[in-house]
Amino acid sequence: MKRVLLGVQIAWAFCYGLLALFWWERGWEPTLTTLLVGIAITALRRWRWTASLQLFILLSGAGLGTATGLNPWAMLGLVAFALGAWDIELFVRRLEVFSETDARLWSQHFRVLAWVLALGLGTGALALSLKLSFAFGWALLFAVLFLIAFLLLLRASL
Amino acid sequence: MLLGGRRWAFLGLLAFLLILAGWALHRGELLALALPLLCYLALGFYRPLPTIELQAHRLLSARQAARDETVQVALEIQNQHKSAVLEIVTIEEILPYRVSAVTGTTEKIVTLAGGEQALLEYSVSGRRGLLRWPGVRVSVSDTLGLYHQAIELSCASELLIVPAFEKIRALAMKPRRTRIYSGQVKAHLGGPGLEFFGVRDYYPGDPQRYLNWKATARRDRPIINEFEQERVVDVIILLDARERSDVITKGDSLFEHSVEAALALTHYVSVQGNRVGLLIYGNFLNWTWPGYGGRQRERLLRALASAEKGDKAVFEDLERLPTRLLPAGSQLIFVSPLRESDMKTLLDLRLRYEILVVSPDPLAFESRALLQTPEVQLAARIARLQRTALLTHLRRAGVRLLDWDVARPLAPLVAQELGRMALRAAVMRGRR
């Protein structure tokens, strides 16, 4: 389990490194900020919520980068990578309190996560490749549908 | 831990923020960034938790154990559903609060396929008490942690931990009444028995082998020997479980010694065939009706093993002792460190019952744990004088008493102080 946790740490470092690398196009300040934020959060690793904070920061960085014209493909990869690291870290933290764990827990989790990431990257890649234009009414309809679907999901889970 | 609804909310919020930003900035690429998150939620949505049909079964290697004896516990959780796979099942055993040591694991995380079962093995030990396992806490979730359901499976088990107690060899009782069945307490009545009681005229039907030939020759009519009848008696054990009577030192409590003494006395008088009842006075009136035999002994054992202290104001002194429950003329055995305020009630009771007090010495118990400074020694001396005065007062009132230093074994002291010889000496003193 410690090895997986170390792998997750490396994955987070890789995410920050990747983000910093792409921000290099905008000068040294955003790069340095990204690296400093990464180091600061890594120092707070004692708490479980830091994983969620890291995901939030990386997603914000990726979103900001995409909005300011950084390579969207790289940012999509970064989001997927960060999501995977976040999920595995929470999973490991869930299991680490137990002295022994079933090997099937790991295999089924990695299998499902692989599906999620493949699907996410696939649909993301498709979305980046296809360019559609539709009227504001359609966009509004999609937004309402998304909101309803999301509320249904939330209700189902609660 | 971010599980269930929180995880939905967190990921949903991130995705929503990305979509909102994309819409506000007119950047379609931002919508694409939200897609991995949405896929995570969508996959979770299509993989909800199946019906949870779990059954728990706990097996203990023994139902009754001695103090600090290790008892093995095996807990089986079975997925009763034929086909549903429960991806993550967290099993957490709810241990009784009196368990003092546990080896092995009481928590486990597993995957349970249809019909599969998980086994949790550990061992427990304790000092005393009736350990009750209320149930098992189980939580089931999917592997992504988007659904989470916590349940408590009922699976009650009991383990009685009986403290070690000494086997008392001799205890003489002299209650005011005896019961009709033959036993081991002298009834002050002539009849069948072992010890010589007196002589009387011979009546037809009396066994001729008991003819007292010397007395017959002297009185010129047939005289027969009579023996003292031995019968069973009513014995009530009163255990003082008041918090204020107790003395607690590092890791030890005088109450535990009182319980052990009460157990030893209960066992002795019950094995002798007497009708024994028990009143634990402190937390509440924990009353066990008097009875005979092995089943009653088991009842008394359970009551004493699970005795708890209490500090109810209503039981501050012995005035609330429910004397109507105590059979008339019975032998009372009071196990208590004794307090000054108990004196009046004990003296009142002495008018109606024979009382025997086994008093674990709180002063000796406490002073062993204290640093012997001059102040402590002086205080101990004053307290000792007070206690001696209290005990002397009770002895003068006819209460037979054992001042027990708990560091010494109880059985020889009981034989010495409360045995037959001591009783005879007390009777002689009383006649004088």
PDB file of N, CA, C and O in Angstrom, chain B residues 260-302:
ATOM      1  N   GLU B 260     -15.112 -10.517  44.764  1.00  0.00           N
ATOM      2  CA  GLU B 260     -14.473 -11.834  44.880  1.00  0.00           C
ATOM      3  C   GLU B 260     -14.839 -12.503  46.207  1.00  0.00           C
ATOM      4  O   GLU B 260     -15.096 -13.712  46.250  1.00  0.00           O
ATOM      5  N   ALA B 261     -14.882 -11.710  47.271  1.00  0.00           N
ATOM      6  CA  ALA B 261     -15.265 -12.269  48.573  1.00  0.00           C
ATOM      7  C   ALA B 261     -16.715 -12.742  48.538  1.00  0.00           C
ATOM      8  O   ALA B 261     -17.033 -13.835  49.025  1.00  0.00           O
ATOM      9  N   ALA B 262     -17.583 -11.912  47.943  1.00  0.00           N
ATOM     10  CA  ALA B 262     -19.002 -12.285  47.861  1.00  0.00           C
ATOM     11  C   ALA B 262     -19.173 -13.562  47.042  1.00  0.00           C
ATOM     12  O   ALA B 262     -19.988 -14.430  47.383  1.00  0.00           O
ATOM     13  N   LEU B 263     -18.391 -13.687  45.980  1.00  0.00           N
ATOM     14  CA  LEU B 263     -18.453 -14.896  45.150  1.00  0.00           C
ATOM     15  C   LEU B 263     -18.034 -16.124  45.954  1.00  0.00           C
ATOM     16  O   LEU B 263     -18.692 -17.175  45.894  1.00  0.00           O
ATOM     17  N   ALA B 264     -16.936 -15.973  46.688  1.00  0.00           N
ATOM     18  CA  ALA B 264     -16.432 -17.103  47.473  1.00  0.00           C
ATOM     19  C   ALA B 264     -17.462 -17.523  48.520  1.00  0.00           C
ATOM     20  O   ALA B 264     -17.747 -18.717  48.677  1.00  0.00           O
ATOM     21  N   LEU B 265     -18.063 -16.541  49.181  1.00  0.00           N
ATOM     22  CA  LEU B 265     -19.051 -16.848  50.222  1.00  0.00           C
ATOM     23  C   LEU B 265     -20.313 -17.454  49.609  1.00  0.00           C
ATOM     24  O   LEU B 265     -20.864 -18.426  50.125  1.00  0.00           O
ATOM     25  N   THR B 266     -20.752 -16.872  48.509  1.00  0.00           N
ATOM     26  CA  THR B 266     -21.952 -17.376  47.827  1.00  0.00           C
ATOM     27  C   THR B 266     -21.749 -18.825  47.412  1.00  0.00           C
ATOM     28  O   THR B 266     -22.627 -19.665  47.599  1.00  0.00           O
ATOM     29  N   HIS B 267     -20.581 -19.073  46.834  1.00  0.00           N
ATOM     30  CA  HIS B 267     -20.294 -20.425  46.368  1.00  0.00           C
ATOM     31  C   HIS B 267     -20.316 -21.396  47.539  1.00  0.00           C
ATOM     32  O   HIS B 267     -20.920 -22.469  47.468  1.00  0.00           O
ATOM     33  N   TYR B 268     -19.708 -20.996  48.635  1.00  0.00           N
ATOM     34  CA  TYR B 268     -19.623 -21.899  49.791  1.00  0.00           C
ATOM     35  C   TYR B 268     -21.018 -22.207  50.346  1.00  0.00           C
ATOM     36  O   TYR B 268     -21.386 -23.366  50.501  1.00  0.00           O
ATOM     37  N   VAL B 269     -21.791 -21.171  50.610  1.00  0.00           N
ATOM     38  CA  VAL B 269     -23.093 -21.417  51.256  1.00  0.00           C
ATOM     39  C   VAL B 269     -24.065 -22.117  50.297  1.00  0.00           C
ATOM     40  O   VAL B 269     -24.910 -22.892  50.738  1.00  0.00           O
ATOM     41  N   SER B 270     -23.897 -21.876  49.024  1.00  0.00           N
ATOM     42  CA  SER B 270     -24.784 -22.522  48.058  1.00  0.00           C
ATOM     43  C   SER B 270     -24.442 -24.011  47.910  1.00  0.00           C
ATOM     44  O   SER B 270     -25.333 -24.856  47.853  1.00  0.00           O
ATOM     45  N   VAL B 271     -23.159 -24.312  47.855  1.00  0.00           N
ATOM     46  CA  VAL B 271     -22.724 -25.705  47.721  1.00  0.00           C
ATOM     47  C   VAL B 271     -23.158 -26.520  48.954  1.00  0.00           C
ATOM     48  O   VAL B 271     -23.442 -27.712  48.855  1.00  0.00           O
ATOM     49  N   GLN B 272     -23.270 -25.847  50.085  1.00  0.00           N
ATOM     50  CA  GLN B 272     -23.708 -26.523  51.298  1.00  0.00           C
ATOM     51  C   GLN B 272     -25.194 -26.861  51.266  1.00  0.00           C
ATOM     52  O   GLN B 272     -25.719 -27.445  52.188  1.00  0.00           O
ATOM     53  N   GLY B 273     -25.875 -26.456  50.229  1.00  0.00           N
ATOM     54  CA  GLY B 273     -27.288 -26.789  50.062  1.00  0.00           C
ATOM     55  C   GLY B 273     -28.244 -25.752  50.613  1.00  0.00           C
ATOM     56  O   GLY B 273     -29.453 -25.979  50.655  1.00  0.00           O
ATOM     57  N   ASN B 274     -27.742 -24.620  51.035  1.00  0.00           N
ATOM     58  CA  ASN B 274     -28.618 -23.596  51.617  1.00  0.00           C
ATOM     59  C   ASN B 274     -29.398 -22.842  50.541  1.00  0.00           C
ATOM     60  O   ASN B 274     -29.060 -22.899  49.358  1.00  0.00           O
ATOM     61  N   ARG B 275     -30.397 -22.149  51.015  1.00  0.00           N
ATOM     62  CA  ARG B 275     -31.204 -21.331  50.103  1.00  0.00           C
ATOM     63  C   ARG B 275     -30.573 -19.940  50.105  1.00  0.00           C
ATOM     64  O   ARG B 275     -30.565 -19.263  51.143  1.00  0.00           O
ATOM     65  N   VAL B 276     -30.018 -19.544  48.987  1.00  0.00           N
ATOM     66  CA  VAL B 276     -29.189 -18.334  48.962  1.00  0.00           C
ATOM     67  C   VAL B 276     -29.810 -17.263  48.049  1.00  0.00           C
ATOM     68  O   VAL B 276     -30.245 -17.560  46.942  1.00  0.00           O
ATOM     69  N   GLY B 277     -29.821 -16.066  48.553  1.00  0.00           N
ATOM     70  CA  GLY B 277     -30.269 -14.910  47.772  1.00  0.00           C
ATOM     71  C   GLY B 277     -29.163 -13.866  47.757  1.00  0.00           C
ATOM     72  O   GLY B 277     -28.199 -13.966  48.531  1.00  0.00           O
ATOM     73  N   LEU B 278     -29.313 -12.894  46.880  1.00  0.00           N
ATOM     74  CA  LEU B 278     -28.244 -11.896  46.752  1.00  0.00           C
ATOM     75  C   LEU B 278     -28.857 -10.518  46.526  1.00  0.00           C
ATOM     76  O   LEU B 278     -29.791 -10.368  45.736  1.00  0.00           O
ATOM     77  N   LEU B 279     -28.323  -9.558  47.222  1.00  0.00           N
ATOM     78  CA  LEU B 279     -28.736  -8.176  46.992  1.00  0.00           C
ATOM     79  C   LEU B 279     -27.487  -7.333  46.770  1.00  0.00           C
ATOM     80  O   LEU B 279     -26.622  -7.264  47.643  1.00  0.00           O
ATOM     81  N   ILE B 280     -27.415  -6.740  45.587  1.00  0.00           N
ATOM     82  CA  ILE B 280     -26.287  -5.845  45.299  1.00  0.00           C
ATOM     83  C   ILE B 280     -26.819  -4.424  45.464  1.00  0.00           C
ATOM     84  O   ILE B 280     -27.712  -4.002  44.731  1.00  0.00           O
ATOM     85  N   TYR B 281     -26.272  -3.741  46.414  1.00  0.00           N
ATOM     86  CA  TYR B 281     -26.826  -2.463  46.856  1.00  0.00           C
ATOM     87  C   TYR B 281     -25.903  -1.335  46.413  1.00  0.00           C
ATOM     88  O   TYR B 281     -24.759  -1.272  46.861  1.00  0.00           O
ATOM     89  N   GLY B 282     -26.359  -0.495  45.509  1.00  0.00           N
ATOM     90  CA  GLY B 282     -25.493   0.606  45.082  1.00  0.00           C
ATOM     91  C   GLY B 282     -26.048   1.311  43.874  1.00  0.00           C
ATOM     92  O   GLY B 282     -26.610   2.391  43.977  1.00  0.00           O
ATOM     93  N   ASN B 283     -25.948   0.670  42.731  1.00  0.00           N
ATOM     94  CA  ASN B 283     -26.416   1.289  41.492  1.00  0.00           C
ATOM     95  C   ASN B 283     -27.937   1.293  41.462  1.00  0.00           C
ATOM     96  O   ASN B 283     -28.577   2.287  41.155  1.00  0.00           O
ATOM     97  N   PHE B 284     -28.496   0.133  41.762  1.00  0.00           N
ATOM     98  CA  PHE B 284     -29.935  -0.032  41.925  1.00  0.00           C
ATOM     99  C   PHE B 284     -30.102  -1.266  42.795  1.00  0.00           C
ATOM    100  O   PHE B 284     -29.106  -1.895  43.162  1.00  0.00           O
ATOM    101  N   LEU B 285     -31.338  -1.613  43.134  1.00  0.00           N
ATOM    102  CA  LEU B 285     -31.512  -2.798  43.982  1.00  0.00           C
ATOM    103  C   LEU B 285     -31.471  -4.036  43.099  1.00  0.00           C
ATOM    104  O   LEU B 285     -32.473  -4.453  42.533  1.00  0.00           O
ATOM    105  N   ASN B 286     -30.303  -4.566  42.967  1.00  0.00           N
ATOM    106  CA  ASN B 286     -30.105  -5.746  42.118  1.00  0.00           C
ATOM    107  C   ASN B 286     -30.344  -6.985  42.985  1.00  0.00           C
ATOM    108  O   ASN B 286     -29.470  -7.441  43.694  1.00  0.00           O
ATOM    109  N   TRP B 287     -31.554  -7.482  42.907  1.00  0.00           N
ATOM    110  CA  TRP B 287     -31.993  -8.535  43.836  1.00  0.00           C
ATOM    111  C   TRP B 287     -32.128  -9.873  43.108  1.00  0.00           C
ATOM    112  O   TRP B 287     -32.769  -9.957  42.074  1.00  0.00           O
ATOM    113  N   THR B 288     -31.526 -10.885  43.650  1.00  0.00           N
ATOM    114  CA  THR B 288     -31.699 -12.249  43.129  1.00  0.00           C
ATOM    115  C   THR B 288     -32.456 -13.028  44.197  1.00  0.00           C
ATOM    116  O   THR B 288     -31.971 -13.154  45.327  1.00  0.00           O
ATOM    117  N   TRP B 289     -33.613 -13.516  43.830  1.00  0.00           N
ATOM    118  CA  TRP B 289     -34.461 -14.218  44.800  1.00  0.00           C
ATOM    119  C   TRP B 289     -33.741 -15.437  45.346  1.00  0.00           C
ATOM    120  O   TRP B 289     -33.021 -16.107  44.624  1.00  0.00           O
ATOM    121  N   PRO B 290     -33.973 -15.746  46.620  1.00  0.00           N
ATOM    122  CA  PRO B 290     -33.306 -16.917  47.187  1.00  0.00           C
ATOM    123  C   PRO B 290     -33.739 -18.209  46.477  1.00  0.00           C
ATOM    124  O   PRO B 290     -34.870 -18.325  46.023  1.00  0.00           O
ATOM    125  N   GLY B 291     -32.811 -19.111  46.398  1.00  0.00           N
ATOM    126  CA  GLY B 291     -33.102 -20.390  45.739  1.00  0.00           C
ATOM    127  C   GLY B 291     -32.027 -21.405  46.055  1.00  0.00           C
ATOM    128  O   GLY B 291     -31.006 -21.085  46.671  1.00  0.00           O
ATOM    129  N   TYR B 292     -32.296 -22.625  45.611  1.00  0.00           N
ATOM    130  CA  TYR B 292     -31.361 -23.718  45.873  1.00  0.00           C
ATOM    131  C   TYR B 292     -30.706 -24.160  44.569  1.00  0.00           C
ATOM    132  O   TYR B 292     -31.210 -23.914  43.488  1.00  0.00           O
ATOM    133  N   GLY B 293     -29.628 -24.885  44.708  1.00  0.00           N
ATOM    134  CA  GLY B 293     -29.106 -25.710  43.612  1.00  0.00           C
ATOM    135  C   GLY B 293     -28.178 -25.028  42.629  1.00  0.00           C
ATOM    136  O   GLY B 293     -27.832 -23.847  42.765  1.00  0.00           O
ATOM    137  N   GLY B 294     -27.812 -25.818  41.640  1.00  0.00           N
ATOM    138  CA  GLY B 294     -26.826 -25.393  40.658  1.00  0.00           C
ATOM    139  C   GLY B 294     -27.303 -24.244  39.794  1.00  0.00           C
ATOM    140  O   GLY B 294     -26.537 -23.347  39.449  1.00  0.00           O
ATOM    141  N   ARG B 295     -28.592 -24.273  39.455  1.00  0.00           N
ATOM    142  CA  ARG B 295     -29.118 -23.213  38.603  1.00  0.00           C
ATOM    143  C   ARG B 295     -29.093 -21.865  39.341  1.00  0.00           C
ATOM    144  O   ARG B 295     -28.770 -20.838  38.759  1.00  0.00           O
ATOM    145  N   GLN B 296     -29.437 -21.919  40.621  1.00  0.00           N
ATOM    146  CA  GLN B 296     -29.395 -20.710  41.431  1.00  0.00           C
ATOM    147  C   GLN B 296     -27.950 -20.209  41.557  1.00  0.00           C
ATOM    148  O   GLN B 296     -27.684 -19.006  41.503  1.00  0.00           O
ATOM    149  N   ARG B 297     -27.028 -21.169  41.691  1.00  0.00           N
ATOM    150  CA  ARG B 297     -25.613 -20.804  41.795  1.00  0.00           C
ATOM    151  C   ARG B 297     -25.171 -20.066  40.526  1.00  0.00           C
ATOM    152  O   ARG B 297     -24.453 -19.080  40.565  1.00  0.00           O
ATOM    153  N   GLU B 298     -25.646 -20.547  39.408  1.00  0.00           N
ATOM    154  CA  GLU B 298     -25.330 -19.920  38.117  1.00  0.00           C
ATOM    155  C   GLU B 298     -25.898 -18.495  38.071  1.00  0.00           C
ATOM    156  O   GLU B 298     -25.236 -17.565  37.630  1.00  0.00           O
ATOM    157  N   ARG B 299     -27.137 -18.371  38.575  1.00  0.00           N
ATOM    158  CA  ARG B 299     -27.781 -17.053  38.601  1.00  0.00           C
ATOM    159  C   ARG B 299     -26.981 -16.069  39.466  1.00  0.00           C
ATOM    160  O   ARG B 299     -26.740 -14.925  39.089  1.00  0.00           O
ATOM    161  N   LEU B 300     -26.576 -16.563  40.620  1.00  0.00           N
ATOM    162  CA  LEU B 300     -25.823 -15.709  41.550  1.00  0.00           C
ATOM    163  C   LEU B 300     -24.475 -15.327  40.947  1.00  0.00           C
ATOM    164  O   LEU B 300     -24.018 -14.187  41.058  1.00  0.00           O
ATOM    165  N   LEU B 301     -23.880 -16.294  40.281  1.00  0.00           N
ATOM    166  CA  LEU B 301     -22.576 -16.072  39.647  1.00  0.00           C
ATOM    167  C   LEU B 301     -22.685 -14.984  38.581  1.00  0.00           C
ATOM    168  O   LEU B 301     -21.867 -14.059  38.512  1.00  0.00           O
ATOM    169  N   ARG B 302     -23.735 -15.068  37.790  1.00  0.00           N
ATOM    170  CA  ARG B 302     -23.943 -14.069  36.733  1.00  0.00           C
ATOM    171  C   ARG B 302     -24.176 -12.693  37.335  1.00  0.00           C
ATOM    172  O   ARG B 302     -23.643 -11.693  36.857  1.00  0.00           O
TER     173      ARG B 302
END
